[in-house]
Short mmCIF file of C-alpha atoms in Angstrom, two decimals:
data_model
loop_
_atom_site.label_atom_id
_atom_site.label_comp_id
_atom_site.label_asym_id
_atom_site.label_seq_id
_atom_site.Cartn_x
_atom_site.Cartn_y
_atom_site.Cartn_z
CA MET A 1 -29.17 -73.16 15.95
CA GLY A 2 -26.48 -70.44 15.62
CA PHE A 3 -25.72 -67.32 17.89
CA PHE A 4 -27.74 -64.75 15.95
CA ALA A 5 -30.09 -66.79 15.89
CA PHE A 6 -30.45 -67.72 20.10
CA LEU A 7 -29.82 -63.80 20.13
CA ILE A 8 -32.95 -63.19 18.38
CA LEU A 9 -34.80 -65.79 19.94
CA GLY A 10 -33.85 -64.90 23.34
CA LEU A 11 -34.98 -61.04 22.25
CA ILE A 12 -38.24 -62.25 20.88
CA ALA A 13 -38.69 -64.58 24.06
CA GLY A 14 -37.97 -62.15 26.62
CA ALA A 15 -40.74 -59.46 24.90
CA ILE A 16 -43.38 -62.26 24.77
CA ALA A 17 -43.13 -63.17 28.43
CA LYS A 18 -42.71 -59.33 29.61
CA ALA A 19 -45.86 -59.07 27.79
CA ILE A 20 -47.45 -62.12 28.91
CA LEU A 21 -47.01 -61.15 32.85
CA PRO A 22 -49.07 -58.60 34.22
CA GLY A 23 -47.93 -55.23 36.17
CA ARG A 24 -44.33 -53.28 35.14
CA GLN A 25 -41.17 -54.97 35.00
CA GLY A 26 -38.24 -53.07 34.83
CA GLY A 27 -35.28 -52.86 32.36
CA GLY A 28 -35.26 -51.70 28.92
CA ILE A 29 -34.36 -53.62 25.87
CA LEU A 30 -31.32 -54.76 26.75
CA ILE A 31 -32.13 -56.44 30.27
CA THR A 32 -35.09 -58.23 28.07
CA LEU A 33 -32.28 -59.62 25.71
CA LEU A 34 -30.45 -60.59 28.64
CA LEU A 35 -33.79 -62.52 30.25
CA GLY A 36 -34.66 -63.77 27.19
CA VAL A 37 -31.47 -65.44 26.40
CA VAL A 38 -31.19 -66.37 30.00
CA GLY A 39 -34.84 -67.51 29.94
CA ALA A 40 -34.20 -69.96 26.90
CA PHE A 41 -31.26 -71.95 27.89
CA LEU A 42 -33.49 -72.10 31.11
CA GLY A 43 -36.31 -73.32 28.66
CA GLY A 44 -34.01 -75.84 26.63
CA TRP A 45 -32.27 -77.16 29.79
CA LEU A 46 -35.34 -77.84 31.56
CA GLY A 47 -37.42 -78.91 28.17
CA GLY A 48 -34.29 -81.54 27.67
CA LEU A 49 -34.86 -83.09 31.79
CA ILE A 50 -38.49 -83.21 31.58
CA PHE A 51 -39.50 -84.08 27.82
CA GLY A 52 -36.61 -84.92 26.66
CA THR A 53 -35.96 -82.08 24.00
CA GLY A 54 -34.31 -78.69 23.65
CA LEU A 55 -33.98 -75.91 21.55
CA GLN A 56 -33.42 -77.71 18.06
CA GLU A 57 -34.81 -75.59 15.11
CA PHE A 58 -35.01 -71.22 15.18
CA PHE A 59 -38.50 -72.45 13.67
CA SER A 60 -39.81 -75.30 15.42
CA LEU A 61 -43.03 -74.28 17.97
CA THR A 62 -41.44 -76.70 20.53
CA THR A 63 -38.26 -74.50 20.76
CA TRP A 64 -40.29 -71.06 20.69
CA LEU A 65 -42.62 -72.50 23.65
CA LEU A 66 -39.67 -73.76 26.05
CA ALA A 67 -37.78 -70.43 25.50
CA ILE A 68 -40.86 -68.45 26.28
CA VAL A 69 -41.37 -70.50 29.30
CA GLY A 70 -37.72 -70.13 30.65
CA SER A 71 -38.02 -66.61 30.12
CA ILE A 72 -41.36 -66.41 31.98
CA ILE A 73 -39.43 -67.76 34.86
CA VAL A 74 -36.47 -65.83 34.82
CA LEU A 75 -38.52 -62.54 34.49
CA LEU A 76 -40.29 -63.80 37.69
CA ILE A 77 -37.20 -64.27 39.45
CA TYR A 78 -36.04 -61.20 38.44
CA GLY A 79 -38.42 -59.33 39.59
CA MET A 80 -39.00 -60.64 43.25
CA ILE A 81 -34.99 -59.64 43.50
CA THR A 82 -35.15 -55.95 42.22
CA LYS A 83 -38.85 -55.39 44.12
CA ARG A 84 -37.43 -57.29 47.22
CA THR A 85 -33.29 -54.86 46.93
CA ALA A 86 -35.79 -51.15 46.12
CA ARG A 87 -37.36 -51.42 49.22
#
């Protein structure tokens, strides 16, 4: 998968993760892109570690599911960090 395809995947996966999680997460489009890309990396790494598959093709369902799950994990961690510093 190319660099720009990975950025698009991260942006969309981050937006889907924000839509799935309840509550209001801070950050705009740049934070969503960053968290989505980090989440896609995390999802690909975990997928390779647990299932023996990773982020392969842009239009693969496995790629999207791994990227979204990874983005949800990263978004949960980001939410815990930002709530802790906001107090």
